[in-house]
Coordinates of C-alpha atoms and ligand atoms in Angstrom, one line a residue:
M1 CA 15.3 14.1 24.7
S2 CA 14.4 16.4 27.7
N3 CA 13.6 13.5 29.7
P4 CA 13.8 9.8 28.6
A5 CA 12.8 8.5 32.2
S6 CA 9.6 9.6 32.0
P7 CA 6.8 8.3 30.3
P8 CA 4.3 10.6 28.6
A9 CA 1.0 10.6 29.8
V10 CA -1.1 8.7 28.1
G11 CA -4.0 6.9 28.8
V12 CA -4.4 4.6 26.0
L13 CA -2.5 1.7 27.5
A14 CA -4.4 1.9 31.1
G15 CA -5.2 -1.3 33.0
R16 CA -2.7 -4.0 30.8
P17 CA -1.0 -5.8 33.3
P18 CA 3.6 -5.4 33.3
L19 CA 5.3 -7.6 31.6
T20 CA 9.4 -8.2 31.8
F21 CA 11.5 -9.7 28.9
P22 CA 13.9 -12.6 29.0
P23 CA 17.5 -11.3 30.7
G24 CA 19.8 -9.9 27.8
F25 CA 16.5 -9.8 25.2
L26 CA 18.0 -7.2 22.6
W27 CA 16.3 -3.8 21.8
G28 CA 16.6 -2.3 19.3
A29 CA 15.9 0.1 16.7
A30 CA 16.1 -0.5 12.8
T31 CA 16.9 1.9 9.8
A32 CA 18.1 1.6 6.0
A33 CA 20.7 2.6 3.6
Y34 CA 18.8 4.3 1.6
Q35 CA 16.2 5.8 3.6
I36 CA 18.0 8.0 5.5
E37 CA 21.5 8.2 4.2
G38 CA 20.8 10.7 2.1
A39 CA 24.9 12.4 0.4
A40 CA 23.3 10.2 -2.8
A41 CA 26.6 11.5 -5.2
E42 CA 29.2 11.8 -2.0
G43 CA 32.5 9.9 -1.4
G44 CA 32.4 8.5 -4.3
R45 CA 28.9 7.1 -3.9
T46 CA 27.1 5.7 -7.4
P47 CA 23.7 5.4 -8.5
S48 CA 21.5 2.4 -6.9
I49 CA 18.3 1.3 -8.9
W50 CA 16.1 3.5 -6.2
D51 CA 18.2 6.4 -6.9
T52 CA 16.9 6.2 -11.0
F53 CA 14.0 5.1 -10.5
S54 CA 12.6 8.1 -7.6
H55 CA 14.5 10.5 -10.2
T56 CA 12.0 8.9 -12.8
P57 CA 8.6 10.3 -12.7
G58 CA 5.3 9.3 -11.4
R59 CA 7.2 6.3 -9.5
V60 CA 7.6 7.6 -6.0
V61 CA 4.7 9.9 -4.2
A62 CA 5.2 13.4 -5.2
G63 CA 8.5 12.9 -6.9
H64 CA 10.2 12.5 -3.3
T65 CA 13.8 11.0 -3.5
G66 CA 16.7 9.9 -1.4
D67 CA 18.9 12.8 -2.3
V68 CA 18.6 14.6 1.0
A69 CA 16.4 11.7 3.2
C70 CA 17.6 12.5 6.5
D71 CA 20.8 13.7 6.2
H72 CA 22.3 10.8 8.3
Y73 CA 25.2 10.6 6.1
H74 CA 26.3 14.0 7.9
R75 CA 24.4 13.7 11.4
L76 CA 25.3 10.3 12.5
D77 CA 26.8 11.6 15.7
E78 CA 23.5 13.4 16.6
D79 CA 21.8 10.6 15.5
V80 CA 24.2 8.1 17.6
A81 CA 23.7 10.4 20.6
L82 CA 19.8 10.3 20.2
M83 CA 20.1 6.2 20.6
A84 CA 22.4 6.3 23.2
E85 CA 19.7 8.5 25.1
L86 CA 16.7 6.0 23.8
G87 CA 19.2 3.1 25.6
L88 CA 19.2 0.9 23.3
K89 CA 20.5 -2.4 23.2
S90 CA 21.4 -2.7 19.1
Y91 CA 20.4 -0.6 16.2
R92 CA 19.7 -1.9 13.1
F93 CA 21.5 0.0 9.7
S94 CA 21.9 -1.5 6.3
V95 CA 25.1 -0.9 4.2
S96 CA 24.4 0.9 0.4
W97 CA 26.7 -1.0 -1.5
P98 CA 27.1 1.9 -4.6
R99 CA 28.1 3.6 -1.7
V100 CA 31.0 0.8 -0.6
Q101 CA 31.2 0.0 -4.4
P102 CA 30.5 2.1 -6.5
G103 CA 29.1 0.7 -9.6
G104 CA 28.9 -2.7 -7.9
A105 CA 32.1 -4.4 -9.1
G106 CA 35.6 -4.1 -8.8
P107 CA 37.9 -2.9 -5.2
A108 CA 35.8 -0.9 -2.3
N109 CA 35.4 2.4 -2.0
P110 CA 37.9 3.4 0.6
E111 CA 35.4 7.0 1.5
G112 CA 32.1 4.9 1.8
L113 CA 33.8 2.4 4.2
D114 CA 35.1 5.1 6.3
F115 CA 31.5 5.7 6.4
Y116 CA 30.3 3.1 8.2
R117 CA 33.3 2.8 10.2
R118 CA 32.8 5.7 11.8
L119 CA 29.1 4.8 12.7
V120 CA 30.1 1.5 13.8
D121 CA 32.5 2.4 16.3
A122 CA 29.8 5.5 17.0
L123 CA 27.8 2.9 18.0
L124 CA 30.8 0.6 20.5
A125 CA 31.4 3.5 21.9
H126 CA 27.8 4.2 23.6
G127 CA 27.6 0.4 23.8
I128 CA 25.2 -0.3 21.4
E129 CA 25.7 -3.6 19.1
P130 CA 25.4 -3.0 15.7
W131 CA 23.6 -4.7 13.1
L132 CA 23.9 -4.8 9.8
T133 CA 22.2 -5.5 6.8
L134 CA 24.3 -6.5 3.5
Y135 CA 21.4 -5.3 1.2
H136 CA 18.2 -3.1 1.8
W137 CA 17.1 -3.0 -1.8
D138 CA 19.6 -0.3 -2.9
L139 CA 20.6 -2.7 -6.3
P140 CA 23.2 -0.7 -8.1
Q141 CA 22.3 0.6 -11.1
P142 CA 25.2 -0.6 -13.6
L143 CA 23.5 -4.4 -12.3
E144 CA 20.3 -4.2 -12.8
D145 CA 21.4 -2.6 -16.3
A146 CA 23.2 -6.1 -16.4
G147 CA 20.0 -8.0 -16.2
G148 CA 19.0 -7.4 -12.4
W149 CA 18.0 -9.9 -9.9
P150 CA 16.4 -11.9 -12.6
A151 CA 20.2 -12.5 -14.3
R152 CA 22.0 -15.2 -12.2
D153 CA 25.2 -13.4 -11.5
T154 CA 23.4 -10.7 -9.7
A155 CA 24.1 -13.6 -7.0
G156 CA 27.8 -13.8 -7.4
R157 CA 28.5 -9.7 -7.6
F158 CA 26.5 -9.6 -3.7
A159 CA 29.2 -12.0 -2.4
D160 CA 31.8 -10.1 -3.8
Y161 CA 30.3 -7.4 -2.4
T162 CA 29.7 -9.4 0.7
R163 CA 33.2 -10.3 1.2
L164 CA 34.2 -6.5 1.0
V165 CA 32.2 -5.4 4.0
A166 CA 33.1 -8.4 5.5
D167 CA 36.9 -7.7 5.4
A168 CA 36.6 -3.7 6.4
L169 CA 34.0 -4.7 9.2
G170 CA 33.9 -8.4 10.3
D171 CA 36.1 -7.1 13.3
R172 CA 33.7 -5.0 14.9
V173 CA 30.3 -6.1 13.6
R174 CA 29.3 -9.4 14.9
Y175 CA 25.3 -10.0 13.6
W176 CA 25.2 -9.9 9.9
T177 CA 21.9 -9.7 8.0
T178 CA 22.1 -10.6 4.2
L179 CA 19.1 -9.3 2.6
N180 CA 15.9 -7.0 4.2
E181 CA 12.3 -8.7 2.5
P182 CA 13.5 -11.0 -0.8
W183 CA 9.9 -10.9 -1.2
C184 CA 10.2 -6.9 -2.0
S185 CA 13.0 -7.0 -3.5
A186 CA 11.6 -10.0 -6.1
F187 CA 7.8 -9.7 -6.5
L188 CA 7.8 -5.9 -5.9
G189 CA 10.4 -4.8 -7.6
Y190 CA 10.2 -7.6 -11.0
G191 CA 6.2 -8.2 -10.0
S192 CA 3.9 -4.5 -9.7
G193 CA 6.6 -2.7 -10.7
A194 CA 6.0 -0.8 -7.3
H195 CA 9.2 -0.8 -5.7
A196 CA 13.0 -0.3 -8.1
P197 CA 13.4 -0.9 -11.1
G198 CA 9.9 -1.4 -11.5
R199 CA 9.8 -4.0 -13.7
S200 CA 6.4 -5.6 -14.3
D201 CA 6.7 -9.4 -15.6
A202 CA 5.9 -12.2 -13.8
A203 CA 8.6 -14.7 -14.3
D204 CA 11.2 -12.7 -13.4
A205 CA 10.4 -11.6 -10.5
V206 CA 10.4 -15.3 -9.6
R207 CA 13.9 -16.3 -10.8
A208 CA 14.9 -12.7 -9.0
G209 CA 13.1 -14.6 -5.9
H210 CA 16.1 -17.0 -6.6
H211 CA 18.6 -15.5 -7.3
L212 CA 18.3 -12.9 -4.6
M213 CA 18.2 -16.7 -2.1
L214 CA 21.1 -18.2 -4.2
G215 CA 23.1 -14.4 -3.0
H216 CA 22.1 -14.9 0.2
G217 CA 23.6 -18.8 0.4
L218 CA 26.8 -17.0 -0.7
A219 CA 27.0 -14.6 1.3
V220 CA 26.6 -16.9 3.6
Q221 CA 29.6 -18.4 3.0
A222 CA 31.7 -16.1 1.9
L223 CA 30.8 -14.5 5.5
R224 CA 31.7 -17.7 7.2
A225 CA 34.5 -17.3 5.6
A226 CA 36.1 -14.1 6.4
R227 CA 33.9 -13.9 10.3
P228 CA 33.6 -17.5 11.3
D229 CA 32.6 -16.1 14.2
A230 CA 30.1 -13.7 13.3
E231 CA 26.2 -14.5 13.8
V232 CA 25.0 -14.6 10.6
G233 CA 20.8 -14.5 9.3
V234 CA 18.4 -13.3 7.1
T235 CA 15.5 -11.3 7.4
V236 CA 11.6 -12.2 5.3
N237 CA 8.7 -10.3 5.6
L238 CA 6.4 -12.6 6.9
Y239 CA 2.3 -12.1 6.7
P240 CA -0.5 -14.5 8.4
V241 CA -3.0 -15.6 5.6
T242 CA -6.1 -15.9 6.6
P243 CA -9.4 -17.1 4.1
A244 CA -12.3 -15.0 4.1
S245 CA -14.1 -18.2 4.9
G246 CA -14.2 -21.8 5.3
E247 CA -15.5 -22.1 2.0
P248 CA -13.1 -24.4 0.4
A249 CA -12.2 -21.7 -2.8
D250 CA -11.6 -19.3 -0.7
V251 CA -9.0 -22.1 1.9
D252 CA -7.2 -22.9 -2.0
A253 CA -6.7 -19.0 -2.3
A254 CA -5.1 -18.7 0.9
R255 CA -3.0 -21.1 0.1
R256 CA -2.0 -20.4 -2.9
I257 CA -1.0 -16.7 -1.0
D258 CA 0.5 -18.1 1.7
G259 CA 2.8 -19.7 -0.7
L260 CA 4.0 -16.9 -2.8
A261 CA 4.0 -14.6 0.6
N262 CA 5.3 -16.9 3.3
R263 CA 6.5 -20.2 1.9
F264 CA 8.5 -19.4 -1.0
F265 CA 11.2 -18.2 0.9
L266 CA 10.8 -20.0 4.2
D267 CA 10.9 -23.7 2.5
P268 CA 14.6 -22.8 0.4
L269 CA 15.9 -20.7 2.8
L270 CA 15.7 -23.5 5.7
R271 CA 14.1 -26.9 4.2
G272 CA 16.4 -26.9 1.1
S273 CA 13.4 -27.1 -1.3
Y274 CA 10.6 -24.9 -3.4
P275 CA 7.4 -26.4 -1.9
A276 CA 5.2 -28.8 -4.4
D277 CA 2.3 -26.3 -4.5
L278 CA 4.1 -23.5 -5.1
M279 CA 5.3 -25.0 -8.2
A280 CA 2.8 -26.5 -9.7
D281 CA 0.6 -23.0 -8.9
L282 CA 3.3 -21.3 -10.8
A283 CA 3.2 -24.0 -14.0
G284 CA 2.0 -21.3 -16.3
V285 CA 4.5 -18.9 -15.3
T286 CA 7.5 -20.6 -15.0
D287 CA 9.1 -24.2 -15.4
F288 CA 11.5 -23.3 -12.6
G289 CA 14.8 -23.8 -15.1
H290 CA 16.5 -21.1 -13.7
V291 CA 17.0 -23.5 -10.8
R292 CA 20.4 -25.3 -10.6
E293 CA 21.8 -28.1 -9.1
G294 CA 23.1 -27.5 -6.0
D295 CA 21.2 -24.2 -5.8
L296 CA 19.1 -24.6 -3.1
A297 CA 22.0 -26.6 -1.0
T298 CA 24.1 -23.3 -0.9
I299 CA 20.6 -21.5 -0.1
S300 CA 19.7 -23.3 2.5
T301 CA 23.9 -23.3 4.2
P302 CA 22.5 -22.9 7.7
L303 CA 22.2 -19.8 9.7
D304 CA 22.4 -18.7 13.3
L305 CA 19.7 -16.9 13.6
V306 CA 16.3 -15.7 11.4
G307 CA 14.8 -12.3 11.4
V308 CA 11.5 -11.7 10.7
N309 CA 9.8 -8.6 9.7
Y310 CA 6.1 -8.4 10.8
Y311 CA 3.6 -5.6 10.3
S312 CA 0.1 -7.2 9.0
R313 CA -1.9 -10.2 8.1
H314 CA -3.2 -10.5 4.2
V315 CA -6.6 -12.0 4.6
V316 CA -7.9 -13.2 0.8
A317 CA -10.9 -15.0 -0.8
A318 CA -11.1 -16.5 -4.1
P319 CA -11.8 -14.8 -7.6
V320 CA -15.4 -14.4 -8.1
E321 CA -16.3 -14.4 -11.7
G322 CA -16.7 -10.5 -12.7
V323 CA -15.4 -9.3 -9.8
A324 CA -12.5 -7.6 -10.6
P325 CA -9.4 -8.7 -7.8
E326 CA -9.5 -5.4 -4.7
T327 CA -6.1 -4.0 -4.5
Y328 CA -5.9 -3.0 -0.8
W329 CA -2.4 -1.9 -1.2
R330 CA -0.6 -4.6 -3.4
A331 CA -0.5 -4.6 -7.1
P332 CA -2.1 -7.3 -8.0
S333 CA 0.9 -8.3 -10.3
C334 CA 3.0 -9.1 -7.5
W335 CA 1.5 -12.6 -7.1
P336 CA 2.6 -14.4 -9.8
G337 CA -0.3 -16.7 -10.6
S338 CA -2.6 -15.9 -8.0
E339 CA -3.3 -11.8 -9.6
D340 CA -6.9 -12.5 -9.5
V341 CA -7.2 -13.5 -5.5
R342 CA -9.1 -10.8 -4.0
F343 CA -7.7 -9.0 -0.6
V344 CA -10.0 -8.3 0.9
T345 CA -10.5 -5.4 4.0
R346 CA -11.9 -6.1 7.6
G347 CA -13.0 -2.6 8.4
V348 CA -10.7 -3.6 11.7
P349 CA -8.1 -0.3 12.4
V350 CA -5.3 0.4 9.9
T351 CA -2.7 2.4 10.4
D352 CA -1.7 5.0 7.8
M353 CA -0.4 2.3 5.3
D354 CA -3.5 1.0 5.4
W355 CA -2.8 -1.7 7.1
E356 CA -4.9 -3.3 9.8
I357 CA -3.6 -3.9 12.2
D358 CA -3.1 -7.0 14.1
A359 CA -1.4 -8.1 17.4
P360 CA -2.5 -12.1 17.1
G361 CA -1.0 -12.5 13.5
L362 CA 2.7 -11.8 15.4
V363 CA 2.5 -14.6 17.8
E364 CA 1.3 -17.0 14.6
T365 CA 4.2 -15.5 13.0
L366 CA 7.0 -16.2 15.1
R367 CA 5.5 -19.9 16.2
R368 CA 5.3 -20.6 12.8
V369 CA 8.8 -20.3 12.2
H370 CA 9.6 -21.7 15.2
E371 CA 6.8 -24.9 15.3
E372 CA 7.0 -25.4 12.1
Y373 CA 10.4 -24.6 10.1
T374 CA 13.6 -23.7 13.1
D375 CA 14.1 -23.9 16.4
L376 CA 17.6 -20.8 15.9
P377 CA 17.1 -17.8 17.4
L378 CA 14.8 -15.7 16.7
Y379 CA 14.1 -11.9 16.2
V380 CA 12.0 -9.4 15.1
T381 CA 14.3 -7.2 12.8
E382 CA 11.5 -5.2 11.6
N383 CA 8.2 -4.1 13.8
G384 CA 6.1 -0.8 13.5
S385 CA 3.4 1.5 11.9
A386 CA 3.0 4.5 10.1
F387 CA 0.8 7.7 11.9
V388 CA -0.1 11.3 10.7
D389 CA 2.3 13.2 13.6
A390 CA 1.3 16.6 14.5
V391 CA 4.4 18.6 16.2
V392 CA 2.4 21.0 19.2
D393 CA 4.7 23.2 20.8
G394 CA 7.8 21.3 19.6
A395 CA 6.2 17.8 20.7
V396 CA 5.0 15.1 19.2
D397 CA 2.5 12.8 21.0
D398 CA 2.1 10.0 18.8
V399 CA -0.4 7.7 20.7
D400 CA -1.6 5.2 18.4
R401 CA 1.9 4.6 16.7
L402 CA 3.2 4.0 20.9
A403 CA -0.3 1.7 21.4
Y404 CA 0.9 -0.6 18.7
F405 CA 4.2 -1.0 19.7
D406 CA 2.9 -2.1 23.8
A407 CA 0.7 -4.5 21.0
H408 CA 2.9 -6.1 19.7
L409 CA 5.3 -5.8 22.7
R410 CA 2.7 -7.8 24.3
A411 CA 2.1 -10.1 21.0
A412 CA 6.1 -10.9 21.5
H413 CA 6.2 -11.4 24.8
E414 CA 3.0 -14.4 24.5
A415 CA 5.4 -15.6 21.5
I416 CA 8.1 -16.9 23.9
A417 CA 5.7 -17.8 26.6
A418 CA 4.6 -20.5 24.1
G419 CA 8.1 -21.4 23.7
V420 CA 9.5 -18.9 20.8
P421 CA 13.6 -19.0 21.2
L422 CA 12.5 -15.1 20.5
H423 CA 15.8 -13.0 21.4
G424 CA 15.5 -9.9 20.6
Y425 CA 13.1 -7.2 19.0
F426 CA 13.7 -3.7 16.1
A427 CA 10.8 -1.0 16.3
W428 CA 10.9 0.2 12.7
S429 CA 12.0 2.9 12.4
L430 CA 14.8 5.1 15.0
M431 CA 13.0 8.1 12.7
D432 CA 11.0 9.0 10.0
N433 CA 12.4 8.5 6.4
F434 CA 12.1 8.0 2.8
E435 CA 8.9 5.7 3.2
W436 CA 10.2 3.8 -0.5
A437 CA 6.7 4.1 -3.1
W438 CA 5.5 6.6 -0.9
G439 CA 8.6 9.4 0.2
Y440 CA 8.4 11.2 2.8
T441 CA 4.6 11.4 2.8
K442 CA 4.3 8.5 5.9
R443 CA 5.6 8.3 9.3
F444 CA 6.9 5.4 10.7
G445 CA 9.4 7.0 13.4
M446 CA 9.8 7.1 17.1
I447 CA 11.7 9.9 15.8
Y448 CA 10.2 12.6 14.7
V449 CA 11.6 14.6 11.2
D450 CA 11.3 17.4 10.6
Y451 CA 12.9 17.9 6.7
D452 CA 13.7 21.2 6.1
S453 CA 15.3 21.9 9.3
Q454 CA 16.3 18.4 9.6
T455 CA 15.9 19.0 13.4
R456 CA 14.7 15.5 15.1
I457 CA 12.1 15.3 17.7
P458 CA 11.8 12.2 20.0
K459 CA 8.0 11.8 20.0
S460 CA 5.9 10.2 22.8
S461 CA 6.5 6.4 22.2
A462 CA 10.5 7.3 21.5
R463 CA 10.1 8.0 25.3
W464 CA 8.3 5.3 25.6
Y465 CA 10.5 2.8 24.3
A466 CA 13.5 3.5 26.4
E467 CA 11.6 3.2 29.4
V468 CA 10.5 -0.4 28.3
I469 CA 13.9 -0.7 27.7
R470 CA 15.1 0.3 30.9
R471 CA 12.9 -1.9 32.7
N472 CA 13.5 -4.8 30.1
G473 CA 9.8 -4.9 29.9
L474 CA 6.2 -3.0 30.0
A475 CA 4.8 -1.4 33.1
A476 CA 1.7 -1.7 34.8
E477 CA -0.6 1.7 33.3
Ligands
FCB1 C1 9.6 -2.6 4.8 C2 10.8 -2.1 4.7 C3 11.1 -1.0 5.7 C4 10.3 0.2 5.7 C5 9.0 -0.7 6.8 C6 8.1 0.2 6.6 O1 9.0 -3.7 4.3 O2 11.8 -3.3 4.5 O3 12.3 -0.4 4.5 O4 10.1 0.4 4.6 O5 8.5 -1.9 5.5

């Protein structure tokens, strides 16, 4: 950035008061391996389910794949230098399982581990705390061929892979996230099939959710054994679920979707049990025979922190006879047993994903986790927005994205004032990248990526965020 200290000339934030965050607040930005690395067939890496899926015609918009992505694998130094210019205190990245353990079995691939060693060392050299996510959706394809997450064995494989990474990087990485958003892996991957591996079977989706959490618990234990000093957590994507009206049927629809979206994960992870009402709702889908003695104790192995990804709210209504469920952006088949619930759009401003912008929902979400589930430190491990960007005279003035960040940081501050032990915030994303089923058509980055030339252009939001970090808060506008 030419002058990171000068805030952008925008009027969108006029009149908003300054806010200061607690000392030591961890300001970061996040990415994920398949979304940025590219080099899909280099350095010994083998295919993951996302390689297979993106190369299957009709799965990803415009046939986009992560083959090249942001070419971060080859541009690691340049990208870490940009992070340093932003003043990031922490960078949340994910390790590609098939890069460090090709095929998902056997010994580590030294070349794969070297890439992450170089990344971590570059971060540390710039005073940036590395935050490592072990699983951001790139299951090695052979493990999917053997059954994928609906198969119990995958959980054990994940623990084996965790051991390899912990042994190699545990001496220099303090913060660890096991899974990123198990809801997406289970219910988009095996329910609606909108994400890799693209299967659609309600019972498999529920089994996948359980085995993901079992893998998480085993991975926490593996990390504890290898690195007693590690700070270990999990990242869940949570939504406030609001009934469209006070009618009992709408309230019940909200209870059901809240069960599937939030409590399916929060209860086992933080309370060691599945909610009874959720199990009753799913009675037509599964008898939960896949849950074995001791699983829930493993799943609820104590953590050091909880990561929350927050993007939007769900507003839902009861099924109406003869009226098809609105699909909003989610295929109904990712809500097993509740496929007929309608997702209602309120007509409030949306992002380029059509996700409603709802900053108060972040306050609600963080307060709920703290007040109903845990006293552990919380981190917003992802929050951000896609908007259509235009490069004008070599610059990108993304005022909408900047306003989104501002509103959500104010919400985060409000949560802290209400007593939530929120210790950090990671913007999604550091740079534009492969947005899963949307390919490169959706831009979430603070740094613009020209995919033809691989040029990076920090947007206005990046300059603004650099100033937020420098001040440890929001300036008066
Ligand atoms: C989250 C994912 C992340 C990114 C954002 C927009 O669900 O964790 O990889 O795609 O959404």
